[in-house]
Coordinates of C-alpha atoms and ligand atoms in Angstrom, one line a residue:
X499 CA -8.6 -16.3 -5.9
X500 CA -8.7 -12.9 -4.2
X501 CA -6.6 -9.8 -4.5
X502 CA -3.5 -10.8 -2.7
X503 CA -2.2 -7.5 -1.3
X504 CA -5.5 -5.7 -0.6
X505 CA -7.1 -8.8 1.0
X506 CA -4.3 -8.8 3.5
X507 CA -4.9 -5.1 4.3
X508 CA -8.6 -5.7 4.5
X509 CA -8.2 -8.6 7.0
X510 CA -6.2 -6.3 9.3
X511 CA -8.3 -3.2 9.0
X512 CA -11.6 -4.9 9.4
X513 CA -13.5 -3.2 12.2
X514 CA -10.7 -0.8 13.0
X515 CA -12.4 2.4 14.0
X516 CA -9.4 4.7 13.7
X517 CA -8.1 7.3 11.2
X518 CA -5.9 5.8 8.5
X519 CA -4.5 9.2 7.7
X520 CA -4.6 12.4 9.7
X521 CA -3.9 15.6 7.6
X522 CA -2.7 18.5 9.6
X523 CA -4.8 21.5 8.8
X524 CA -3.6 24.9 7.6
X525 CA -3.6 27.6 10.2
X526 CA -6.3 27.1 13.0
X527 CA -8.6 24.8 11.2
X528 CA -9.1 21.3 12.6
X529 CA -7.1 18.4 11.3
X530 CA -8.8 16.4 8.5
X531 CA -9.2 12.7 9.2
X532 CA -9.6 9.9 6.6
X533 CA -10.9 6.9 8.4
X534 CA -10.4 3.3 7.3
X535 CA -14.1 3.3 6.2
X536 CA -13.5 6.5 4.2
X537 CA -10.4 4.9 2.6
X538 CA -12.4 1.8 1.6
X539 CA -15.2 3.9 0.0
X540 CA -12.9 6.3 -1.8
X541 CA -10.6 3.6 -3.1
X542 CA -13.7 1.8 -4.4
X543 CA -14.8 4.9 -6.2
X544 CA -11.4 5.4 -7.7
X545 CA -11.0 1.8 -8.7
X546 CA -14.3 2.0 -10.5
X547 CA -13.2 5.2 -12.2
X548 CA -10.0 3.5 -13.4
X549 CA -12.0 0.7 -14.9
X550 CA -14.3 3.4 -16.4
X551 CA -11.2 4.9 -18.0
X552 CA -10.5 1.6 -19.7
X553 CA -7.8 0.4 -17.3
X554 CA -7.4 -3.3 -17.6
X555 CA -5.4 -5.5 -15.1
X556 CA -1.7 -5.0 -15.7
X557 CA -2.1 -1.5 -17.2
X558 CA 0.1 1.2 -15.7
X559 CA -1.3 4.2 -14.0
X560 CA 1.4 6.9 -13.6
X561 CA 1.2 9.8 -11.2
X562 CA 3.4 12.8 -10.6
X563 CA 1.5 14.5 -7.7
X564 CA 2.1 16.2 -4.4
X565 CA 1.7 14.3 -1.2
X566 CA -2.0 13.9 -0.3
X567 CA -4.3 11.3 1.2
X568 CA -6.0 11.0 -2.1
X569 CA -2.7 10.1 -3.8
X570 CA -2.3 7.2 -1.4
X571 CA -5.9 6.2 -2.0
X572 CA -5.2 6.2 -5.7
X573 CA -2.3 3.8 -5.2
X574 CA -4.7 1.5 -3.3
X575 CA -7.3 1.9 -6.0
X576 CA -4.8 0.6 -8.5
X577 CA -4.0 -2.4 -6.3
X578 CA -7.7 -3.1 -6.1
X579 CA -8.3 -2.7 -9.9
X580 CA -5.3 -4.9 -10.7
X581 CA -3.5 -1.9 -12.2
X582 CA 0.2 -1.2 -11.8
X583 CA 1.0 1.9 -9.7
X584 CA 3.8 4.1 -11.2
X585 CA 4.6 7.0 -8.9
X586 CA 7.1 9.6 -10.1
X587 CA 9.2 12.0 -8.1
X588 CA 7.7 15.5 -8.2
X589 CA 11.1 17.0 -8.8
X590 CA 11.4 15.3 -12.2
X591 CA 11.7 17.7 -15.1
X592 CA 9.7 17.3 -18.4
X593 CA 12.8 15.8 -20.0
X594 CA 13.0 13.1 -17.3
X595 CA 9.2 12.4 -17.4
X596 CA 9.4 11.8 -21.1
X597 CA 11.7 8.8 -20.6
X598 CA 9.4 7.3 -17.9
X599 CA 6.2 7.7 -19.9
X600 CA 7.8 6.4 -23.1
X601 CA 9.2 3.4 -21.3
X602 CA 6.2 2.4 -19.2
X603 CA 3.4 3.4 -21.6
X604 CA 0.8 4.1 -19.0
X605 CA -2.9 4.1 -19.8
X606 CA -3.6 7.0 -17.4
X607 CA -1.4 9.8 -16.2
X608 CA -2.4 11.9 -13.1
X609 CA -0.4 15.1 -12.6
X610 CA -0.5 18.3 -10.6
X611 CA -2.9 20.9 -12.1
X612 CA 0.0 23.4 -12.2
X613 CA 1.9 21.1 -14.6
X614 CA -0.9 19.8 -16.8
X615 CA -0.4 22.3 -19.6
X616 CA 3.2 21.0 -20.2
X617 CA 2.6 17.4 -19.5
X618 CA -0.6 16.9 -21.5
X619 CA 1.1 17.4 -25.0
X620 CA 3.8 15.0 -24.0
X621 CA 1.3 12.4 -22.8
X622 CA -0.8 12.8 -25.9
X623 CA 2.2 12.3 -28.1
X624 CA 2.9 9.0 -26.2
X625 CA -0.7 7.8 -26.6
X626 CA -1.7 8.0 -23.0
X627 CA -5.5 7.5 -23.0
X628 CA -6.4 9.8 -20.1
X629 CA -4.7 12.7 -18.4
X630 CA -6.2 13.8 -15.0
X631 CA -5.2 16.2 -12.3
X632 CA -4.8 15.9 -8.5
X633 CA -3.4 18.7 -6.3
X634 CA -1.8 18.6 -2.8
X635 CA -5.2 19.1 -1.2
X636 CA -6.7 16.1 -3.0
X637 CA -8.7 18.3 -5.5
X638 CA -8.6 18.0 -9.3
X639 CA -10.3 16.4 -12.2
X640 CA -9.4 12.9 -10.9
X641 CA -11.3 13.4 -7.6
X642 CA -14.2 14.9 -9.5
X643 CA -14.3 11.9 -11.8
X644 CA -14.1 9.4 -8.9
X645 CA -17.0 11.2 -7.1
X646 CA -19.3 10.2 -10.0
X647 CA -18.8 6.5 -9.2
X648 CA -20.2 4.5 -6.3
X649 CA -18.1 3.1 -3.5
X650 CA -18.8 -0.6 -4.2
X651 CA -16.1 -2.3 -6.2
X652 CA -15.3 -5.9 -6.6
X653 CA -11.5 -6.2 -6.3
X654 CA -9.8 -7.7 -9.3
X655 CA -8.2 -11.1 -8.5
X656 CA -4.4 -10.9 -8.3
X657 CA -1.8 -13.7 -7.6
X658 CA 1.5 -13.3 -5.7
X659 CA 3.5 -12.8 -8.9
X660 CA 1.2 -10.2 -10.4
X661 CA 2.7 -6.7 -10.7
X662 CA 1.4 -4.1 -8.2
X663 CA 3.9 -1.3 -8.9
X664 CA 6.8 -0.1 -11.0
X665 CA 9.3 2.1 -9.3
X666 CA 12.1 3.6 -11.4
X667 CA 15.6 3.6 -10.2
X668 CA 18.5 5.0 -12.2
X669 CA 21.3 2.8 -13.2
X670 CA 25.0 2.8 -13.6
X671 CA 24.5 3.1 -17.4
X672 CA 22.5 6.3 -16.7
X673 CA 19.3 4.7 -18.1
X674 CA 16.6 4.4 -15.4
X675 CA 15.1 1.0 -14.9
X676 CA 11.6 0.2 -13.8
X677 CA 11.7 -2.3 -10.9
X678 CA 8.5 -4.3 -11.1
X679 CA 7.2 -5.1 -7.6
X680 CA 4.6 -7.9 -7.2
X681 CA 1.7 -8.3 -4.8
X682 CA 3.7 -11.0 -3.1
X683 CA 6.8 -8.8 -2.7
X684 CA 4.9 -6.0 -1.1
X685 CA 2.6 -8.1 1.1
X686 CA 5.4 -10.3 2.5
X687 CA 7.7 -7.4 3.3
X688 CA 5.0 -5.3 5.0
X689 CA 3.8 -8.3 7.1
X690 CA 7.4 -9.1 8.2
X691 CA 8.2 -5.5 9.2
X692 CA 4.9 -5.0 11.0
X693 CA 5.6 -8.1 13.1
X694 CA 9.2 -7.4 13.7
X695 CA 8.7 -3.8 14.7
X696 CA 5.7 -4.7 16.8
X697 CA 3.2 -2.6 14.9
X698 CA -0.4 -2.5 16.3
X699 CA -3.6 -0.6 15.7
X700 CA -2.6 1.9 18.4
X701 CA 0.4 3.1 16.5
X702 CA 0.6 6.5 15.0
X703 CA 3.3 7.1 12.5
X704 CA 4.8 10.5 11.9
X705 CA 5.0 10.5 8.1
X706 CA 7.2 13.2 6.6
X707 CA 8.7 11.3 3.7
X708 CA 7.7 11.6 0.1
X709 CA 5.3 8.9 -1.2
X710 CA 6.9 8.2 -4.5
X711 CA 9.7 6.0 -3.2
X712 CA 9.9 2.7 -1.4
X713 CA 10.6 4.2 2.0
X714 CA 7.5 6.5 2.3
X715 CA 5.2 4.4 0.1
X716 CA 5.8 0.8 1.0
X717 CA 7.7 0.7 4.2
X718 CA 5.7 3.5 5.9
X719 CA 2.3 3.1 4.3
X720 CA 2.0 -0.7 3.8
X721 CA 3.2 -1.4 7.3
X722 CA 0.6 1.0 8.7
X723 CA -2.1 -0.8 6.6
X724 CA -0.9 -4.2 7.8
X725 CA -1.5 -3.2 11.4
X726 CA -4.6 -1.0 11.0
X727 CA -2.5 1.8 12.4
X728 CA -2.6 5.6 11.7
X729 CA -0.3 8.1 10.0
X730 CA 0.0 11.8 10.5
X731 CA 0.7 12.9 7.0
X732 CA 3.0 15.9 6.9
X733 CA 3.4 17.4 3.4
X734 CA 7.2 17.6 3.8
X735 CA 9.9 17.3 6.4
X736 CA 10.0 20.3 8.7
X737 CA 11.7 19.8 12.1
X738 CA 9.4 22.2 13.9
X739 CA 6.3 20.4 12.7
X740 CA 7.8 17.0 13.7
X741 CA 8.4 18.2 17.2
X742 CA 5.0 19.8 17.4
X743 CA 3.3 16.5 16.5
X744 CA 5.6 14.2 18.4
X745 CA 3.2 14.1 21.4
X746 CA 0.5 12.6 19.2
X747 CA 2.7 9.9 17.6
X748 CA 4.4 6.6 18.5
X749 CA 6.7 5.9 15.6
X750 CA 8.8 7.9 13.1
X751 CA 10.6 6.8 9.9
X752 CA 13.1 8.9 8.2
X753 CA 16.3 9.2 6.1
X754 CA 19.4 10.1 8.1
X755 CA 19.1 13.8 7.1
X756 CA 15.9 13.9 9.2
X757 CA 17.8 12.8 12.3
X758 CA 20.8 15.1 11.5
X759 CA 18.5 18.1 11.3
X760 CA 16.4 17.2 14.4
X761 CA 19.4 16.8 16.6
X762 CA 20.1 20.5 15.9
X763 CA 16.7 21.5 17.4
X764 CA 16.8 22.6 21.0
X765 CA 13.3 21.1 21.4
X766 CA 14.5 17.6 20.9
X767 CA 14.4 16.3 24.5
X768 CA 13.4 13.1 26.4
X769 CA 10.2 14.8 27.3
X770 CA 9.4 15.6 23.7
X771 CA 9.9 11.9 22.8
X772 CA 8.1 10.5 25.9
X773 CA 5.2 9.0 23.9
X774 CA 7.4 7.6 21.1
X775 CA 8.3 3.9 21.0
X776 CA 10.3 3.6 17.8
X777 CA 12.5 5.7 15.5
X778 CA 13.6 4.0 12.2
X779 CA 16.3 5.2 9.8
X780 CA 17.1 3.9 6.3
X781 CA 17.8 4.7 2.6
X782 CA 21.3 5.9 3.4
X783 CA 24.0 5.3 6.0
X784 CA 23.3 6.7 9.4
X785 CA 26.5 8.1 11.0
X786 CA 27.4 6.5 14.3
X787 CA 27.7 10.1 15.6
X788 CA 24.1 10.8 14.8
X789 CA 23.0 7.5 16.5
X790 CA 24.9 8.5 19.6
X791 CA 23.7 12.1 19.7
X792 CA 20.2 10.9 19.3
X793 CA 20.5 8.5 22.2
X794 CA 22.0 11.1 24.5
X795 CA 19.2 13.6 23.7
X796 CA 16.2 11.3 23.7
X797 CA 17.1 8.0 25.4
X798 CA 16.1 6.2 22.2
X799 CA 18.3 4.1 20.0
X800 CA 17.5 4.6 16.4
X801 CA 16.7 1.4 14.6
X802 CA 18.6 1.2 11.3
X803 CA 17.4 -1.0 8.5
X804 CA 18.6 -1.7 5.0
X805 CA 16.7 -2.0 1.8
X806 CA 16.4 -0.9 -1.8
X807 CA 13.8 -0.4 -4.5
X808 CA 14.3 -3.8 -6.1
X809 CA 14.2 -5.8 -2.9
X810 CA 12.1 -3.8 -0.4
X811 CA 13.7 -4.3 3.1
X812 CA 16.4 -6.8 3.6
X813 CA 17.7 -6.4 7.1
X814 CA 16.9 -4.6 10.3
X815 CA 18.4 -4.0 13.7
X816 CA 16.3 -5.8 16.3
X817 CA 13.3 -4.4 18.2
X818 CA 14.3 -6.0 21.5
X819 CA 17.9 -7.0 21.1
X820 CA 20.9 -4.8 20.7
X821 CA 20.8 -2.0 18.0
X822 CA 24.3 -1.6 16.9
X823 CA 25.3 1.8 15.4
X824 CA 27.0 1.6 12.1
X825 CA 25.3 -1.7 11.2
X826 CA 22.1 -2.5 9.4
X827 CA 21.2 -5.4 11.7
X828 CA 20.2 -8.9 11.0
X829 CA 18.6 -10.5 7.9
X830 CA 14.8 -10.2 8.1
X831 CA 12.9 -13.5 8.8
X832 CA 12.5 -15.3 5.5
X833 CA 15.2 -13.3 3.7
X834 CA 18.6 -14.8 2.7
X835 CA 21.5 -12.5 2.7
X836 CA 25.0 -13.5 1.7
X837 CA 28.2 -11.6 1.4
X838 CA 29.8 -13.1 -1.7
X839 CA 32.8 -13.0 -3.9
X840 CA 31.7 -10.5 -6.6
X841 CA 33.1 -12.6 -9.4
X842 CA 31.8 -16.0 -8.4
X843 CA 28.8 -15.3 -6.1
X844 CA 30.3 -17.8 -3.6
X845 CA 29.6 -16.9 0.1
X846 CA 32.6 -15.5 1.9
X847 CA 33.6 -16.2 5.5
X848 CA 32.3 -14.1 8.4
X849 CA 34.2 -10.8 8.6
X850 CA 35.2 -10.7 4.9
X851 CA 34.1 -7.8 2.7
X852 CA 32.1 -8.7 -0.4
X853 CA 29.1 -8.2 -2.5
X854 CA 25.8 -8.2 -0.6
X855 CA 23.3 -10.6 -2.4
X856 CA 19.7 -11.1 -1.4
X857 CA 17.1 -13.8 -2.1
X858 CA 13.5 -14.0 -0.7
X859 CA 9.9 -13.2 -1.2
X860 CA 10.7 -9.5 -0.9
X861 CA 13.0 -9.5 -4.0
X862 CA 11.4 -8.2 -7.3
X863 CA 11.0 -10.3 -10.4
X864 CA 12.8 -8.0 -12.8
X865 CA 13.1 -4.7 -14.6
X866 CA 10.3 -3.6 -16.9
X867 CA 11.2 -4.5 -20.5
X868 CA 14.8 -5.3 -19.7
X869 CA 15.3 -9.1 -19.6
X870 CA 19.1 -8.9 -20.2
X871 CA 19.6 -6.4 -17.5
X872 CA 17.5 -8.5 -15.1
X873 CA 19.4 -11.6 -16.0
X874 CA 22.7 -9.8 -15.4
X875 CA 21.7 -8.7 -11.9
X876 CA 20.7 -12.2 -10.6
X877 CA 22.8 -15.2 -9.9
X878 CA 21.7 -18.6 -11.2
X879 CA 20.6 -19.6 -7.7
X880 CA 18.2 -16.7 -7.5
X881 CA 20.2 -14.2 -5.4
X882 CA 20.0 -10.6 -6.5
X883 CA 23.3 -8.7 -6.7
X884 CA 22.7 -5.4 -4.8
X885 CA 25.9 -3.5 -5.8
X886 CA 26.4 -2.8 -2.1
X887 CA 29.6 -4.0 -0.4
X888 CA 29.3 -5.4 3.2
X889 CA 30.5 -7.7 5.8
X890 CA 28.9 -9.8 8.6
X891 CA 30.3 -9.7 12.1
X892 CA 30.5 -12.6 14.5
X893 CA 27.0 -11.8 15.9
X894 CA 25.5 -11.9 12.4
X895 CA 25.0 -8.2 12.0
X896 CA 25.5 -6.8 8.6
X897 CA 27.7 -3.7 8.0
X898 CA 27.6 -1.8 4.7
X899 CA 31.1 -0.7 3.9
X900 CA 30.8 0.7 0.5
X901 CA 29.3 0.4 -3.0
X902 CA 30.5 -1.4 -6.1
X903 CA 28.0 0.7 -8.1
X904 CA 28.8 4.2 -9.1
X905 CA 26.1 5.9 -7.0
X906 CA 25.7 9.0 -4.8
X907 CA 23.0 9.0 -2.1
X908 CA 22.1 12.6 -1.2
X909 CA 19.6 13.1 1.5
X910 CA 18.2 9.6 0.8
X911 CA 17.8 10.3 -3.0
X912 CA 19.9 8.2 -5.4
X913 CA 21.9 10.1 -8.0
X914 CA 23.7 8.1 -10.7
X915 CA 26.8 10.0 -11.8
X916 CA 26.5 8.6 -15.3
X917 CA 23.1 10.4 -15.9
X918 CA 24.5 13.8 -14.7
X919 CA 27.8 13.3 -16.7
X920 CA 25.8 12.6 -19.9
X921 CA 24.0 16.0 -19.4
X922 CA 27.2 17.9 -18.8
X923 CA 28.9 16.2 -21.7
X924 CA 26.2 17.6 -24.0
X925 CA 27.2 21.2 -23.2
X926 CA 29.2 23.2 -25.8
X927 CA 32.8 23.5 -24.7
X928 CA 32.9 20.5 -22.4
X929 CA 35.5 17.8 -23.2
X930 CA 34.5 15.5 -20.4
X931 CA 33.0 15.4 -16.9
X932 CA 33.2 13.2 -13.8
X933 CA 30.5 13.3 -11.2
X934 CA 31.1 12.1 -7.7
X935 CA 29.9 12.3 -4.1
X936 CA 31.7 13.8 -1.1
X937 CA 30.7 14.0 2.5
X938 CA 28.0 16.6 3.2
X939 CA 27.0 17.6 6.7
X940 CA 23.3 17.8 5.9
X941 CA 22.7 15.4 3.0
X942 CA 25.3 12.7 4.0
X943 CA 26.8 13.0 0.5
X944 CA 26.7 16.0 -1.8
X945 CA 27.0 15.8 -5.6
X946 CA 30.1 17.4 -7.2
X947 CA 31.2 17.6 -10.8
X948 CA 34.7 17.8 -12.2
X949 CA 34.7 19.3 -15.7
X950 CA 37.4 19.5 -18.3
X951 CA 36.9 22.1 -21.0
X952 CA 37.9 21.9 -24.6
X953 CA 40.9 24.1 -25.5
X954 CA 39.8 27.7 -25.7
X955 CA 36.3 27.1 -24.3
X956 CA 34.9 29.5 -21.8
X957 CA 32.3 28.1 -19.4
X958 CA 31.7 28.9 -15.8
X959 CA 30.0 27.1 -12.9
X960 CA 26.8 29.1 -13.2
X961 CA 26.4 28.4 -16.9
X962 CA 26.8 24.7 -16.3
X963 CA 24.2 24.7 -13.4
X964 CA 21.8 26.8 -15.4
X965 CA 22.0 24.4 -18.3
X966 CA 21.3 21.5 -16.1
X967 CA 18.3 23.1 -14.3
X968 CA 15.9 22.3 -17.1
X969 CA 17.1 18.8 -17.6
X970 CA 17.7 17.2 -14.2
X971 CA 15.7 17.2 -10.9
X972 CA 17.1 19.7 -8.4
X973 CA 18.6 17.0 -6.1
X974 CA 20.6 15.5 -8.9
X975 CA 22.2 18.8 -9.9
X976 CA 25.8 19.2 -8.6
X977 CA 26.1 21.5 -5.6
X978 CA 29.6 22.5 -6.9
X979 CA 31.2 22.4 -10.4
X980 CA 35.0 22.3 -10.4
X981 CA 37.1 22.9 -13.5
X982 CA 40.2 20.7 -13.9
X983 CA 42.9 20.5 -16.5
X984 CA 42.3 16.7 -16.7
X985 CA 40.7 13.9 -14.9
X986 CA 42.7 11.4 -12.8
X987 CA 42.9 8.1 -14.7
X988 CA 44.3 4.7 -14.0
X989 CA 46.5 2.7 -16.4
X990 CA 43.4 1.4 -18.2
X991 CA 42.2 4.9 -18.8
X992 CA 39.3 4.7 -16.3
X993 CA 38.5 7.8 -14.3
X994 CA 39.6 7.3 -10.7
X995 CA 36.7 8.8 -8.8
X996 CA 38.2 7.7 -5.5
X997 CA 41.0 10.2 -6.2
X998 CA 38.5 12.9 -6.9
X999 CA 36.6 12.0 -3.7
X1000 CA 39.9 12.2 -1.7
X1001 CA 41.1 15.5 -3.3
X1002 CA 37.7 17.2 -2.6
X1003 CA 36.8 15.5 0.6
X1004 CA 36.4 18.8 2.4
X1005 CA 34.4 20.5 -0.3
X1006 CA 31.2 20.6 1.7
X1007 CA 32.7 20.4 5.2
X1008 CA 30.9 22.5 7.8
X1009 CA 31.9 26.1 7.4
X1010 CA 34.0 25.4 4.3
Ligands
MLC1396 C1 16.4 18.9 -1.5 N1 17.5 19.3 -2.1 C2 18.4 18.4 -2.2 C3 17.8 17.3 -1.6 N2 16.6 17.6 -1.1 N3 19.6 18.3 -2.7 C4 20.3 17.2 -2.6 N4 19.8 16.1 -2.0 C5 18.6 16.1 -1.5 N5 18.0 15.0 -0.9 C6 17.7 20.7 -2.7 C7 16.5 21.5 -2.7 O1 15.9 21.5 -3.9 C8 17.1 22.9 -2.4 O2 17.6 23.5 -3.5 C9 18.3 22.6 -1.5 O3 18.6 21.3 -1.8 C10 17.9 22.7 0.0 O4 16.7 22.1 0.1 P1 16.0 21.9 1.6 O5 14.9 22.8 1.7 O6 17.0 21.9 2.6 O7 15.5 20.4 1.3 P2 14.2 19.8 1.9 O8 13.0 20.1 1.0 O9 14.2 20.1 3.3 O10 14.5 18.3 1.6 C11 15.5 17.6 2.2 C12 15.0 16.2 2.6 C13 14.4 15.5 1.3 C14 16.1 15.3 3.1 C15 13.9 16.3 3.6 O11 15.4 15.5 0.3 C16 13.8 14.2 1.5 O12 12.6 14.1 1.9 N6 14.5 13.1 1.3 C17 14.0 11.8 1.4 C18 14.2 11.0 0.2 C19 13.6 9.6 0.3 O13 12.4 9.4 0.6 N7 14.4 8.6 0.0 C20 13.9 7.2 0.1 C21 14.2 6.4 -1.2 S1 13.7 4.7 -1.0 P3 17.8 25.0 -3.8 O14 17.1 25.3 -5.0 O15 17.2 25.7 -2.6 O16 19.3 25.2 -3.9 C22 15.2 3.9 -0.7 C23 15.1 2.5 -0.3 C24 15.2 2.4 1.2 O17 16.2 4.5 -0.7 O18 16.1 1.6 1.7 O19 14.5 3.2 1.8
AMP1397 P1 17.2 2.9 -3.8 O1 17.7 2.4 -5.1 O2 16.8 4.4 -3.9 O3 16.2 2.1 -3.3 O4 18.4 2.9 -2.8 C1 18.9 1.7 -2.3 C2 20.3 1.9 -1.8 O5 20.3 2.7 -0.6 C3 20.9 0.6 -1.3 O6 21.4 -0.2 -2.4 C4 22.0 1.1 -0.4 O7 23.1 1.5 -1.1 C5 21.3 2.3 0.2 N1 20.8 2.1 1.6 C6 19.5 1.8 2.0 N2 19.5 1.7 3.3 C7 20.7 1.9 3.8 C8 21.3 1.9 5.1 N3 20.6 1.7 6.2 N4 22.7 2.1 5.1 C9 23.4 2.3 4.0 N5 22.9 2.3 2.8 C10 21.6 2.1 2.7

């Protein structure tokens, strides 16, 4: 038995004489290129270093690091060593990290040198065996350690069901859950997408997404590896940089905010996009208006696809056929999608709105250490209940029309209101809080909080925001805090967030 995921990458990159990752240089220096041969050698050194640190197959390796080629190579080293890659958003605060490390119990933690002083005591307290550092330029104690090992490494055997990664997603209960993704999940999805989107070794992806979530890590990077293609690795999304590099690329993947911001650039023209063959959007709904504006400006129809952490990608608009704005396309080959009655799980007729449920080799096996939660989210026949509401049209295209889960998606990042409410409820003087999303011109949805104070309490918006700053990642913090006399409730006493969303629909309107 070989190493399922890495063997598939190996088969496709064998003999490819191209850069895997191109890192734009600072100032006038030349770009740095990590070839496929470099990647194989460095991932071998890092895999050997992991084993040297005592990492056994199945052990977790957590990393909260800036985007770098070395961070991607560390992910691949974990795959090769049979370890489980656990990437963490760089925006997470120490309070948030504590939960993830306590829950996943990693053997090794790699963090930015700038944060090691605060993370090390926490990691020690949680019995993490090794704490290493890696910065945005790929330097740090981790790279120094790996350099002491040779490049030859015999990949650890891994079967389709063996875990390759754990990605945390928050939950409606406010307690984040670790979705365990297997070698089989990742390999099958990357293979399907590379084929469907006609990926080849000549492709160059403009990569401006973060690498700690499904989109930038698995969709972008694994698809590139499945084709032996290249990526231009931008540290973050910057519209000017994207336009400057467009002439060297063939594909871009982004969240809708990327497209909204690029459309505002005068430099976005047909000429600028002449060498591009594909623009992909996902992670949040793309407005039909953005799809239309993009087509008018560039002559390209953005290809919208739909996925989630637990399932990888589920559906995609076609490469050759019609890409219909406002839909997330057709089920991927090998993936079953049904729109079901939320109570029974029985499929509903075409056109009816219901729960989107998914089954296929892309769907994860379960949440880390949460068998009851896992069981509750699957039907007896193996379909995963996404929490998204949708409908199929007569042509078989899926449209997402809403969410059954209480979730806000801001700039492609998920914010679970329950988690933010719990933090606001802790504050002195707060009687209760309701967190909800309303349309935002840049982020799609913006997070707002409605707060009811206890009688006589004095608390302002600034004080609430300041108190949250230490506890929650910046993107989860409300962009506005509103003080109300009471929260709207239904007859059962449940807070009616739809009424809050309606009442404050214009909160973030352009110019408001
Ligand atoms: C940054 N801020 C955000 C934010 N991103 N606030 C809300 N939502 C966000 N997404 C904060 C900043 O901290 C800053 O705070 C202020 O908002 C303005 O920041 P900015 O400079 O405009 O933000 P920027 O750094 O440009 O980031 C915006 C962004 C980024 C859209 C480029 O958020 C991003 O890369 N999003 C991609 C997320 C992603 O990869 N999602 C995929 C999940 S996988 P201050 O302090 O200045 O007020 C998934 C599955 C699937 O969903 O299907 O793909
Ligand atoms: P995450 O848990 O971060 O992986 O986010 C997954 C969620 O993002 C899904 O359940 C959807 O609600 C949403 N999502 C992803 N892609 C799309 C899309 N193209 N259109 C609408 N929502 C999307």
